[in-house]
GROMACS .gro file of C-alpha atoms in nm:
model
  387
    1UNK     CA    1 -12.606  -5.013  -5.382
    2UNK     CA    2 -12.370  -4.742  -5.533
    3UNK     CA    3 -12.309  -4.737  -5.925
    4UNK     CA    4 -12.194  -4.957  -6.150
    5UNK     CA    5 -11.862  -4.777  -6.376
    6UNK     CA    6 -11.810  -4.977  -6.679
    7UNK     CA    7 -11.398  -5.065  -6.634
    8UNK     CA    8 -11.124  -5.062  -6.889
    9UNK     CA    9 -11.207  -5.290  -7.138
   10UNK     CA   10 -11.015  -5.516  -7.354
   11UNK     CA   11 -11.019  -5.821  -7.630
   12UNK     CA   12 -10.981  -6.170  -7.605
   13UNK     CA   13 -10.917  -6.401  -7.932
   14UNK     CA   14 -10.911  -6.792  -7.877
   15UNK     CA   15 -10.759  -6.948  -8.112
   16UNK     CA   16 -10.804  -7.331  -8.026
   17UNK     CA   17 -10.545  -7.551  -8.241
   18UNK     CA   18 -10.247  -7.677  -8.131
   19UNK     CA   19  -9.981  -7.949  -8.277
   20UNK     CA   20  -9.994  -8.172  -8.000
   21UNK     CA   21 -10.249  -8.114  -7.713
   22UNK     CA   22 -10.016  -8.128  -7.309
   23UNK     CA   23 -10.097  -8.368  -7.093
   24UNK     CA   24 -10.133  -8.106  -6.796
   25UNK     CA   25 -10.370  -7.845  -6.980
   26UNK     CA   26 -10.688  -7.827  -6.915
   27UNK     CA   27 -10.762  -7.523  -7.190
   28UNK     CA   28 -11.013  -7.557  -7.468
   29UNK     CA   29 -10.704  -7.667  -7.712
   30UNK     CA   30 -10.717  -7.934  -7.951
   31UNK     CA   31 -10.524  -8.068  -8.177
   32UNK     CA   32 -10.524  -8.025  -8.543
   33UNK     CA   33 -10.525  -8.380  -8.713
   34UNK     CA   34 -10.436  -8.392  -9.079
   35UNK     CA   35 -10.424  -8.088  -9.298
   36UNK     CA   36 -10.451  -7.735  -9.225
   37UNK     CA   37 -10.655  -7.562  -9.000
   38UNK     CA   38 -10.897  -7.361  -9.117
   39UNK     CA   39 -10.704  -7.004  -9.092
   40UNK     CA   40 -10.960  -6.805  -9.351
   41UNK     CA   41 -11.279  -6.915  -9.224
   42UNK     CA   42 -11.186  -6.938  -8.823
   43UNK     CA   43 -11.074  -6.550  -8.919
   44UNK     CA   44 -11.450  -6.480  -9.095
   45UNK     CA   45 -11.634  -6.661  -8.804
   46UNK     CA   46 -11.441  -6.410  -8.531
   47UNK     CA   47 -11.547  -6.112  -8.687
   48UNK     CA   48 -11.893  -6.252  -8.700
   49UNK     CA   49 -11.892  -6.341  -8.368
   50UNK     CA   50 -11.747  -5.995  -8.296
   51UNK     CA   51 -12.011  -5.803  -8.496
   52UNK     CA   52 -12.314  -6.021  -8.283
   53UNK     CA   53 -12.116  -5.880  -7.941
   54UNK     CA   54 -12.065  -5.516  -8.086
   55UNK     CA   55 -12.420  -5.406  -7.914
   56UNK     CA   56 -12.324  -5.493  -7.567
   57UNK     CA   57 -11.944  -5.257  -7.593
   58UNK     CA   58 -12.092  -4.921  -7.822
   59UNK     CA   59 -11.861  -4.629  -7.796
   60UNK     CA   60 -11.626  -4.829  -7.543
   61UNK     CA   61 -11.227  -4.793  -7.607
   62UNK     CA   62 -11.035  -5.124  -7.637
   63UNK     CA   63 -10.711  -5.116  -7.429
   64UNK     CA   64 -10.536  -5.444  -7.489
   65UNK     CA   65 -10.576  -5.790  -7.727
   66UNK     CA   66 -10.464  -6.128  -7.631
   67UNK     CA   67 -10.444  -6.406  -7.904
   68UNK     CA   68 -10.480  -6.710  -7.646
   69UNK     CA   69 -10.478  -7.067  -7.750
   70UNK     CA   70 -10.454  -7.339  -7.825
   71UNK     CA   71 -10.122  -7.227  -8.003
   72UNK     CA   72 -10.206  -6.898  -8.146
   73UNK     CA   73  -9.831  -6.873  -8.354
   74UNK     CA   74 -10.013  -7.190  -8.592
   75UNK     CA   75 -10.185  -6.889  -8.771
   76UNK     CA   76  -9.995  -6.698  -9.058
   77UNK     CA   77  -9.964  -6.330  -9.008
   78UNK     CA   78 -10.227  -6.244  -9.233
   79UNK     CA   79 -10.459  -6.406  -9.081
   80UNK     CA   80 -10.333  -6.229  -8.783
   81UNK     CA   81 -10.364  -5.881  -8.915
   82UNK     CA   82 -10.686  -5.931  -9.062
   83UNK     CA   83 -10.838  -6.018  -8.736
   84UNK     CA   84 -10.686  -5.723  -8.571
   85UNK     CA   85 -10.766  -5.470  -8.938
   86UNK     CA   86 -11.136  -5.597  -8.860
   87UNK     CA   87 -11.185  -5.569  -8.477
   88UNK     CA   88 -11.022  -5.207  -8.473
   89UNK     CA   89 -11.218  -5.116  -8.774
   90UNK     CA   90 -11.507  -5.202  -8.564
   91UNK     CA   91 -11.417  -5.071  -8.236
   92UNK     CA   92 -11.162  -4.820  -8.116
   93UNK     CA   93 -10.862  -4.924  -8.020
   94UNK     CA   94 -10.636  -4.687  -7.787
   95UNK     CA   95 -10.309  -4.601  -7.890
   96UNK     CA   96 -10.058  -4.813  -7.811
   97UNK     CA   97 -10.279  -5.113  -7.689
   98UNK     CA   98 -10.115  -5.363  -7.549
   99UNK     CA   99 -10.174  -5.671  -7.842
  100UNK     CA  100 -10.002  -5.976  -7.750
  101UNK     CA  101  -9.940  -6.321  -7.921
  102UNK     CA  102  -9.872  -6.674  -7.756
  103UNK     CA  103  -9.634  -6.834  -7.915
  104UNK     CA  104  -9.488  -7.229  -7.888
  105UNK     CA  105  -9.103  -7.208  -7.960
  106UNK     CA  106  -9.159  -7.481  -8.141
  107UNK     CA  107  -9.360  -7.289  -8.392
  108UNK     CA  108  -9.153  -7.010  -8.409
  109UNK     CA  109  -9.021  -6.970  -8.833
  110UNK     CA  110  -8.704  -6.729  -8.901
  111UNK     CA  111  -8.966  -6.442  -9.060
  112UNK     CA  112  -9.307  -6.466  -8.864
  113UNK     CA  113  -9.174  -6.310  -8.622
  114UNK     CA  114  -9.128  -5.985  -8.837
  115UNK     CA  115  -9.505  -6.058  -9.004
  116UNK     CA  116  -9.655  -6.033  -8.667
  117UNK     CA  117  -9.490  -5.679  -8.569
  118UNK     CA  118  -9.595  -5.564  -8.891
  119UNK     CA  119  -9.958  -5.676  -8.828
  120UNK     CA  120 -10.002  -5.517  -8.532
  121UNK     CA  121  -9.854  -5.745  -8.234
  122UNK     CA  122  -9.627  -5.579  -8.031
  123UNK     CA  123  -9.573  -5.804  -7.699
  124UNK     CA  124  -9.512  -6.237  -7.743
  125UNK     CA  125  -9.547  -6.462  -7.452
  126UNK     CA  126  -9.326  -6.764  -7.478
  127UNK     CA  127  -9.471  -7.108  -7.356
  128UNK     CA  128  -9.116  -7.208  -7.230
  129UNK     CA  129  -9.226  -7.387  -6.904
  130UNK     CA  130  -8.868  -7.514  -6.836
  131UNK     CA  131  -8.542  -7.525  -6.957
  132UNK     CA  132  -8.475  -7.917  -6.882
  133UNK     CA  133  -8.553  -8.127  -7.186
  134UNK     CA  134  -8.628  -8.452  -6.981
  135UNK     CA  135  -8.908  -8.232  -6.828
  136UNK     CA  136  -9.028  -8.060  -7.165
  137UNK     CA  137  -9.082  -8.460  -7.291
  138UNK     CA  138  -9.253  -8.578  -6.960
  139UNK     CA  139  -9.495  -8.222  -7.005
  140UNK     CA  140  -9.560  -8.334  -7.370
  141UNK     CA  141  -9.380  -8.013  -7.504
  142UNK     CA  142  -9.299  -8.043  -7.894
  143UNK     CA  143  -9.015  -7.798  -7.836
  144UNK     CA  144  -8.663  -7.833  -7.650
  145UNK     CA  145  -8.452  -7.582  -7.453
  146UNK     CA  146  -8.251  -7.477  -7.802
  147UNK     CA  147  -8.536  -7.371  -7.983
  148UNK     CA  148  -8.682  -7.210  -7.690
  149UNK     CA  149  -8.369  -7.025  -7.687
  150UNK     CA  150  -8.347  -6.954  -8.086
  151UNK     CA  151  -8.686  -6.806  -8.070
  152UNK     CA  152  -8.654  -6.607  -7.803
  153UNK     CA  153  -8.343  -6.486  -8.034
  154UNK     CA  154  -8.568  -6.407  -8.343
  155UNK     CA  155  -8.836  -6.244  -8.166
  156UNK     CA  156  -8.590  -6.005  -8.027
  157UNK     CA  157  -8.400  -5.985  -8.396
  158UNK     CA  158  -8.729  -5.895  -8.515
  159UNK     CA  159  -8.749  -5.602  -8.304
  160UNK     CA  160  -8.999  -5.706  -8.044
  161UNK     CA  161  -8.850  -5.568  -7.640
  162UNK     CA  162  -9.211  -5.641  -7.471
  163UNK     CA  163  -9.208  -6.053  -7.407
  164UNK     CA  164  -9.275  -6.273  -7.157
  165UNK     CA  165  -9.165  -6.627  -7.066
  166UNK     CA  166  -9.422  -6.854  -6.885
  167UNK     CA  167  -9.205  -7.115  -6.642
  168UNK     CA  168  -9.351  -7.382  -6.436
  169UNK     CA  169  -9.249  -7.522  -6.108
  170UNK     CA  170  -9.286  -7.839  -5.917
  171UNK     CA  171  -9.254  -8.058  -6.172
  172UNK     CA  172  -9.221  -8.418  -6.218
  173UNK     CA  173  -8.873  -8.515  -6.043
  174UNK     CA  174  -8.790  -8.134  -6.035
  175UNK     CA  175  -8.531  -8.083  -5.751
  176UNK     CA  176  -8.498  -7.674  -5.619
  177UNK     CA  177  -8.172  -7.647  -5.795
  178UNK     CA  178  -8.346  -7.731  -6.107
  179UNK     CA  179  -8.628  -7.511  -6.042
  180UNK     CA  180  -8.364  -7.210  -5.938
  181UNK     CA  181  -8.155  -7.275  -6.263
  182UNK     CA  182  -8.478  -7.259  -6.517
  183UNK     CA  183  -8.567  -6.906  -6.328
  184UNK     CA  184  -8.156  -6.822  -6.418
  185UNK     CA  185  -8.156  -6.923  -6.757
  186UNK     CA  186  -8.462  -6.730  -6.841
  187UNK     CA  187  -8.332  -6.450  -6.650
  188UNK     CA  188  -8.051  -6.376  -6.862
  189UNK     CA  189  -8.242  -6.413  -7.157
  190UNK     CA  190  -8.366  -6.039  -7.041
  191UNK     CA  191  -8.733  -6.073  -7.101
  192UNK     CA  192  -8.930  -5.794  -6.989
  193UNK     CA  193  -9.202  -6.075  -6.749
  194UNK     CA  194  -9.192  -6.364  -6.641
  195UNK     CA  195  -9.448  -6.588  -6.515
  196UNK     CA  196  -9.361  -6.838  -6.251
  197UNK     CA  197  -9.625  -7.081  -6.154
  198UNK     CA  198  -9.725  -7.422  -5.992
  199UNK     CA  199  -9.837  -7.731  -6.202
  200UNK     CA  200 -10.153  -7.843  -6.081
  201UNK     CA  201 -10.301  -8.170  -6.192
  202UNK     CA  202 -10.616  -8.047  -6.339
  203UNK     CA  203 -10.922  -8.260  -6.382
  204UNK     CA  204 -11.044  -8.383  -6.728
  205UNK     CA  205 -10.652  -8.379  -6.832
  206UNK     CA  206 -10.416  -8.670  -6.908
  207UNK     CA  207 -10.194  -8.596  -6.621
  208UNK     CA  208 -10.491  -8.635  -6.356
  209UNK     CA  209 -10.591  -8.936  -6.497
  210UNK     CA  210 -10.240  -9.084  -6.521
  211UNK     CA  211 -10.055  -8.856  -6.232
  212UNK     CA  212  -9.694  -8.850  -6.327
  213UNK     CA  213  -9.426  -8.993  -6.063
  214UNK     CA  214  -9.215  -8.774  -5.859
  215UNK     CA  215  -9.441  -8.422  -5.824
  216UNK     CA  216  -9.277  -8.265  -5.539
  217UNK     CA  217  -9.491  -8.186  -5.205
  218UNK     CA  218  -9.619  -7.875  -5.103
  219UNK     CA  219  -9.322  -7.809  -4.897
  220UNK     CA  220  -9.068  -7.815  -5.161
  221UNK     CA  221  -9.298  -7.631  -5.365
  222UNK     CA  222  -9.325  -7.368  -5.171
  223UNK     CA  223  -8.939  -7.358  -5.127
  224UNK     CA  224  -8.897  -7.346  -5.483
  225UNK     CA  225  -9.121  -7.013  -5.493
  226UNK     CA  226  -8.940  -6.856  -5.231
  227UNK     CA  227  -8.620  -6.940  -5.381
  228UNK     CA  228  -8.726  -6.842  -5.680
  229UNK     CA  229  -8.879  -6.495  -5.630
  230UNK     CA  230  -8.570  -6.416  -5.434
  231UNK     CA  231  -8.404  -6.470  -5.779
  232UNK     CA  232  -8.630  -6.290  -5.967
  233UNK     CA  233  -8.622  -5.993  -5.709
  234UNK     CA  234  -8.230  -5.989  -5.711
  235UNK     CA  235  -8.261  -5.909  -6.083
  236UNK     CA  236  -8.505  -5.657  -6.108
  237UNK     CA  237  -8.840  -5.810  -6.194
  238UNK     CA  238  -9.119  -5.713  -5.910
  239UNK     CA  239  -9.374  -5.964  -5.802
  240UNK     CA  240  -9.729  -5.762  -5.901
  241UNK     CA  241  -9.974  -6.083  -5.873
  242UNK     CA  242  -9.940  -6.423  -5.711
  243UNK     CA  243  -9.732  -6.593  -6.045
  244UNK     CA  244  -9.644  -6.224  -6.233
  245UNK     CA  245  -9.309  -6.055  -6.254
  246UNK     CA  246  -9.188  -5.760  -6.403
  247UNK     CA  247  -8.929  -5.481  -6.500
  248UNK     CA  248  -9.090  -5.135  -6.425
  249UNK     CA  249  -9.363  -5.072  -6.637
  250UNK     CA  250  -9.381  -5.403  -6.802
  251UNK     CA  251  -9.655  -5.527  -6.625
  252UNK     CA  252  -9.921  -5.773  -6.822
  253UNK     CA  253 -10.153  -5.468  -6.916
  254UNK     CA  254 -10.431  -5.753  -7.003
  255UNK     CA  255 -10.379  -5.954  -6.712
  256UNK     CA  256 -10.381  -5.633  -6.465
  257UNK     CA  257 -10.704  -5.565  -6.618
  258UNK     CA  258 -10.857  -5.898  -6.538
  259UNK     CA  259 -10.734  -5.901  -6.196
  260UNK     CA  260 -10.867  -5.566  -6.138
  261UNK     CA  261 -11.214  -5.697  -6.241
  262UNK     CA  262 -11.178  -5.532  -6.562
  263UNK     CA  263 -11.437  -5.590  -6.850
  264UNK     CA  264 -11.332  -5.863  -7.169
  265UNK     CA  265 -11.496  -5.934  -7.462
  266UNK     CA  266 -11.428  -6.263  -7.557
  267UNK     CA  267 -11.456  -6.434  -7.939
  268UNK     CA  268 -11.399  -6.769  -8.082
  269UNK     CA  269 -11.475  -7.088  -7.967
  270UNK     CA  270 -11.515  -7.133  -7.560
  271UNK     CA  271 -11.417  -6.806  -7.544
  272UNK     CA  272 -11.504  -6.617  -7.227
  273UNK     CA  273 -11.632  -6.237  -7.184
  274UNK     CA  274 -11.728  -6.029  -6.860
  275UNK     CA  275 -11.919  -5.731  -6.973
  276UNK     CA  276 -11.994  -5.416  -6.690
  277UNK     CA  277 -12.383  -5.289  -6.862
  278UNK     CA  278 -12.388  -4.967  -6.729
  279UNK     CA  279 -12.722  -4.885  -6.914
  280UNK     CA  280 -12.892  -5.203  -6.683
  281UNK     CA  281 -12.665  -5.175  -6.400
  282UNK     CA  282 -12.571  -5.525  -6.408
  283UNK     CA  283 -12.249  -5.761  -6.507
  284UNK     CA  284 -12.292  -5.981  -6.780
  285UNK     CA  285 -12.069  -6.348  -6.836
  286UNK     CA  286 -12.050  -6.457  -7.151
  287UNK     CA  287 -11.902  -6.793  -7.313
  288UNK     CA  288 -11.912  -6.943  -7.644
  289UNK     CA  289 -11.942  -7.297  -7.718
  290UNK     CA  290 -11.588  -7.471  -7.698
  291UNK     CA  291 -11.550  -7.697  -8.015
  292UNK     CA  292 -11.425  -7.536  -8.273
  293UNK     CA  293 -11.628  -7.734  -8.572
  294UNK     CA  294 -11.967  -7.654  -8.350
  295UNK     CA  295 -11.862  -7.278  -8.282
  296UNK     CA  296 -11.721  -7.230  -8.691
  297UNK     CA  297 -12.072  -7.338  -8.820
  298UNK     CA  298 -12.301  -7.108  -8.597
  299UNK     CA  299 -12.061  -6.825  -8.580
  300UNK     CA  300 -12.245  -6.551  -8.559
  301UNK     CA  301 -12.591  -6.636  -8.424
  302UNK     CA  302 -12.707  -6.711  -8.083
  303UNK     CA  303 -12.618  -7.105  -8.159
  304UNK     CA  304 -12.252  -6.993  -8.085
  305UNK     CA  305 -12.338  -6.854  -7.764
  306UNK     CA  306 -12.272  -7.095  -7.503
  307UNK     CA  307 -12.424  -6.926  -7.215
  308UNK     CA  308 -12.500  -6.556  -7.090
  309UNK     CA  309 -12.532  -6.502  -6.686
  310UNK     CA  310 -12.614  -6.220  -6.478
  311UNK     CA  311 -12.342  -6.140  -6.186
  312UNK     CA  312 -12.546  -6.167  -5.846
  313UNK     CA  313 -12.504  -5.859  -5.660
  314UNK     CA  314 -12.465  -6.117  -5.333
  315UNK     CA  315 -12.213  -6.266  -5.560
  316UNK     CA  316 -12.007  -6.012  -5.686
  317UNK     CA  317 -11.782  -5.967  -5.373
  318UNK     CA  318 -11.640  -6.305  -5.434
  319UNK     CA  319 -11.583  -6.247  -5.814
  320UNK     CA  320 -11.430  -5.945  -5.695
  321UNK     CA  321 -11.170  -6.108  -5.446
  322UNK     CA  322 -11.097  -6.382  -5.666
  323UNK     CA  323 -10.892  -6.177  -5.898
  324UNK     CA  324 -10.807  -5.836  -5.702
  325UNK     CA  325 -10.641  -6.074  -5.419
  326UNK     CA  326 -10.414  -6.195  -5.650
  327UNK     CA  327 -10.226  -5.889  -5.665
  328UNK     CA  328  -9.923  -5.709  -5.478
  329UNK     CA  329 -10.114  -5.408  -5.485
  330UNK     CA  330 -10.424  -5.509  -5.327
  331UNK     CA  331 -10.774  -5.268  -5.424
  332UNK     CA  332 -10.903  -4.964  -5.291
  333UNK     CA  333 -11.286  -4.952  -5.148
  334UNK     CA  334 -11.370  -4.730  -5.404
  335UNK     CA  335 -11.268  -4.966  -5.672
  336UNK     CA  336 -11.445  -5.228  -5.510
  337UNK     CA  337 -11.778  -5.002  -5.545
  338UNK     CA  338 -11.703  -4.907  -5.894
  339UNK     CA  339 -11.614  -5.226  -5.974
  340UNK     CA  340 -11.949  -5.436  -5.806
  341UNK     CA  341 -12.214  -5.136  -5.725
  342UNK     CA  342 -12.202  -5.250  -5.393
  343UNK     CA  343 -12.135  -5.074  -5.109
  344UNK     CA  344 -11.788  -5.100  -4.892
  345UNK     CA  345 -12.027  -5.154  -4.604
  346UNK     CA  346 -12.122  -5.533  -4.706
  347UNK     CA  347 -11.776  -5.700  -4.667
  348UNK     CA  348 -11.605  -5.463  -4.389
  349UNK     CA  349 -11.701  -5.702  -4.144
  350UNK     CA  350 -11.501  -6.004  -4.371
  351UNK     CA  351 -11.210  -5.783  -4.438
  352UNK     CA  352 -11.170  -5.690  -4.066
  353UNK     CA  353 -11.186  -6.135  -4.034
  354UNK     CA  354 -10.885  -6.129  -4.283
  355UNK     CA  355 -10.661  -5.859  -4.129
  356UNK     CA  356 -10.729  -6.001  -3.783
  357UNK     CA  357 -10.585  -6.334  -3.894
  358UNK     CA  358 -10.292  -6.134  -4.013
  359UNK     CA  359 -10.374  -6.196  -4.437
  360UNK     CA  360 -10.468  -5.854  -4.507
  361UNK     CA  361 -10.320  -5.535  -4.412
  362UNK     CA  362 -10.538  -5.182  -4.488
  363UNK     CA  363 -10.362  -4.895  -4.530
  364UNK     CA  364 -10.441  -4.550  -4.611
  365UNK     CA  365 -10.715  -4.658  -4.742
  366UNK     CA  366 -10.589  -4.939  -4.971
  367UNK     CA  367 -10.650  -5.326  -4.836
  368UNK     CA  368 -10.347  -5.531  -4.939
  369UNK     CA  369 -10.254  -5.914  -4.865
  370UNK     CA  370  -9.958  -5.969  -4.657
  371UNK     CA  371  -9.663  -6.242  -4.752
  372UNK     CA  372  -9.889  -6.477  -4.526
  373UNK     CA  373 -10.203  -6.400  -4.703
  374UNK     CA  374 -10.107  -6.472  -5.026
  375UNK     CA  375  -9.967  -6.822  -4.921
  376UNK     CA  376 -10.372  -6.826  -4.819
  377UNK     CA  377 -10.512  -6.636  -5.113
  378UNK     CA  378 -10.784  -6.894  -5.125
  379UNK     CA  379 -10.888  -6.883  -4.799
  380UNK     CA  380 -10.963  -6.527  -4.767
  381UNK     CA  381 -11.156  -6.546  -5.109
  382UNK     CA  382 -11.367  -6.799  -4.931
  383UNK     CA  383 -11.464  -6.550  -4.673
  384UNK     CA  384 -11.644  -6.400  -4.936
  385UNK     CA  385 -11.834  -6.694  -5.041
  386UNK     CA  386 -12.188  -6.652  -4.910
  387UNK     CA  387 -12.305  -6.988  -4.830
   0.00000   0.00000   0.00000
């Protein structure tokens, strides 16, 4: 065993309303029926639920926030700010943490935008998913390709240069040229990331119930990928993770730190945390109970706590791959014993499997996937699945 080094750590905030819940997600979202949501007392119960996690994260810097929904741009502002006045009055935050805001375009109101620079959020991330509005009705967006557009327009007017666009591909009836020309529109909307990933028909959802006609095959699919992280390439944003571009230095700075088996404390309801304990030498998951009425009236107590569970030591090297595999980059060894306080020793053997089937690649000192391997991310994860 070698030590356990408690990683970067950052914040999770779930904020679980949304207008009109998608057919395809699969998220702990649900929508808001009647009225308003609770804003006020949703903010009270996450600094509640933040004060009952504050012993397990003492003296720890927060590098990054990420308001996750749900549709997190429902909430005003101030409820915004208040969250964020709380949790940094309660931990320290680094300068210039990354704090960023999902937004539905079809939320976005001339003015928020400027609210939510001024209470702290400095990066958005766009739920655009594609540019077609035959496709945005069949996904069950409430937004269409101009007011993706138009709020793309105020965020920028309001002074925000850090945003990403999420984009989907293989999509009901989706041809590649369609695929190719959302990728083109976004591009020249000059976001800083994009994310570029596959619909999957997710169970407990509507569309895996009820799958929607005309899903393209794997084959197109992958065409569409290829085609479109040629695109992406030709314009300047680099592929860092299996569905993650960026301009230089633009990288996801919360997302990196999940995939590099980073520590999260999550709050709110069905939030999720992953918590490095250096003082017992073990890994800690964390999740809160998902619906929001339950969560709201025990926020704060151990009722809200959904579940704690102890990491494994002979399952860490999976938890491990699942996320580090995922990137460009690859891991070092020496992250990988930071990271699991386990020694390189226990999956040499499995890595020398991968690069003899030509997925991974090591190099000086740094084990990387190949263009092969991550077509077969899952595969090599499952090499580190102890039976």
């Amino acid at each position: 065993m070698s030590m356990l080094i408690p990683p970067p750590l950052s914040l999770y905030v779930h904020l679980p309303w949304c207008v009109r819940k998608c057919p395809y997600c699969d998220f702990n979202s649900h929508e808001f029926k009647g009225g308003t949501p609770p804003f006020d007392a949703y903010v009270d119960a996450l600094l509640a639920d933040l004060d009952q996690d504050l012993p397990l994260v003492w003296g720890r810097t927060v590098h990054s926030v990420f308001f996750g929904g749900g549709t997190p741009s429902l909430f005003p502002a101030d409820a915004i700010e208040r969250l964020l006045q709380g949790a940094s009055s309660r931990l320290r935050f680094a300068p210039q943490a990354e704090i960023t805001l999902e937004t539905n375009p079809g939320t976005a109101e001339h003015g928020r935008f400027e609210d939510y620079r001024r209470a702290g959020v400095n990066r958005i991330s766009f739920g655009i998913q594609t540019f077609d509005d035959a496709t945005l009705k069949t996904l069950g967006r409430i937004h269409d390709s101009a007011q993706a557009v138009a709020a793309i327009d105020l965020a920028r007017n309001a002074g925000f240069d850090n945003f990403n666009l999420d984009l989907m591909y293989a999509l009901p009836d989706q041809t590649l040229a369609m695929a190719e020309d959302d990728v083109r529109r976004a591009i020249a909307l000059a976001p800083t990331h994009i994310s570029h990933y596959q619909l999957t028909l997710e169970p407990n959802t509507v569309f895996a119930a009820r799958p929607p006609t005309g899903i393209p095959d794997d084959d197109i699919a992958w065409d569409m990928q290829e085609h479109c992280q040629a695109l992406l390439a030709d314009a300047g944003y680099a592929q860092y993770e299996v569905s993650a571009y960026a301009r230089a230095g633009r990288q996801c700075a919360h997302n990196l730190n999940y995939w590099r088996f980073g520590d999260y404390l999550g709050i709110g309801a069905g939030a999720h945390g992953k918590l490095t304990l250096g003082s017992e030498q073990t890994i800690l998951r964390r999740w809160k109970h998902k619906h929001p009425v339950a969560w709201l009236a025990a926020a704060g107590t151990p009722a809200a706590i959904g579940g704690d569970e102890r990491i494994a030591p002979d399952r860490r090297p999976f938890e491990y791959m699942l996320n580090a595999l995922r990137l460009v980059e690859g891991f070092t060894p020496a992250a990988f014993e930071a990271c699991t306080g386990l020694a390189y020793a226990v999956i040499a053997a499995r890595i020398d499997t991968a690069v003899a089937a030509g997925w991974l690649t090591v190099d000086a000192g740094r084990i990387v996937p190949t263009a092969l391997g991550r077509r077969f991310t899952n595969d090599i994860v499952s090499l580190f699945l102890d039976d």
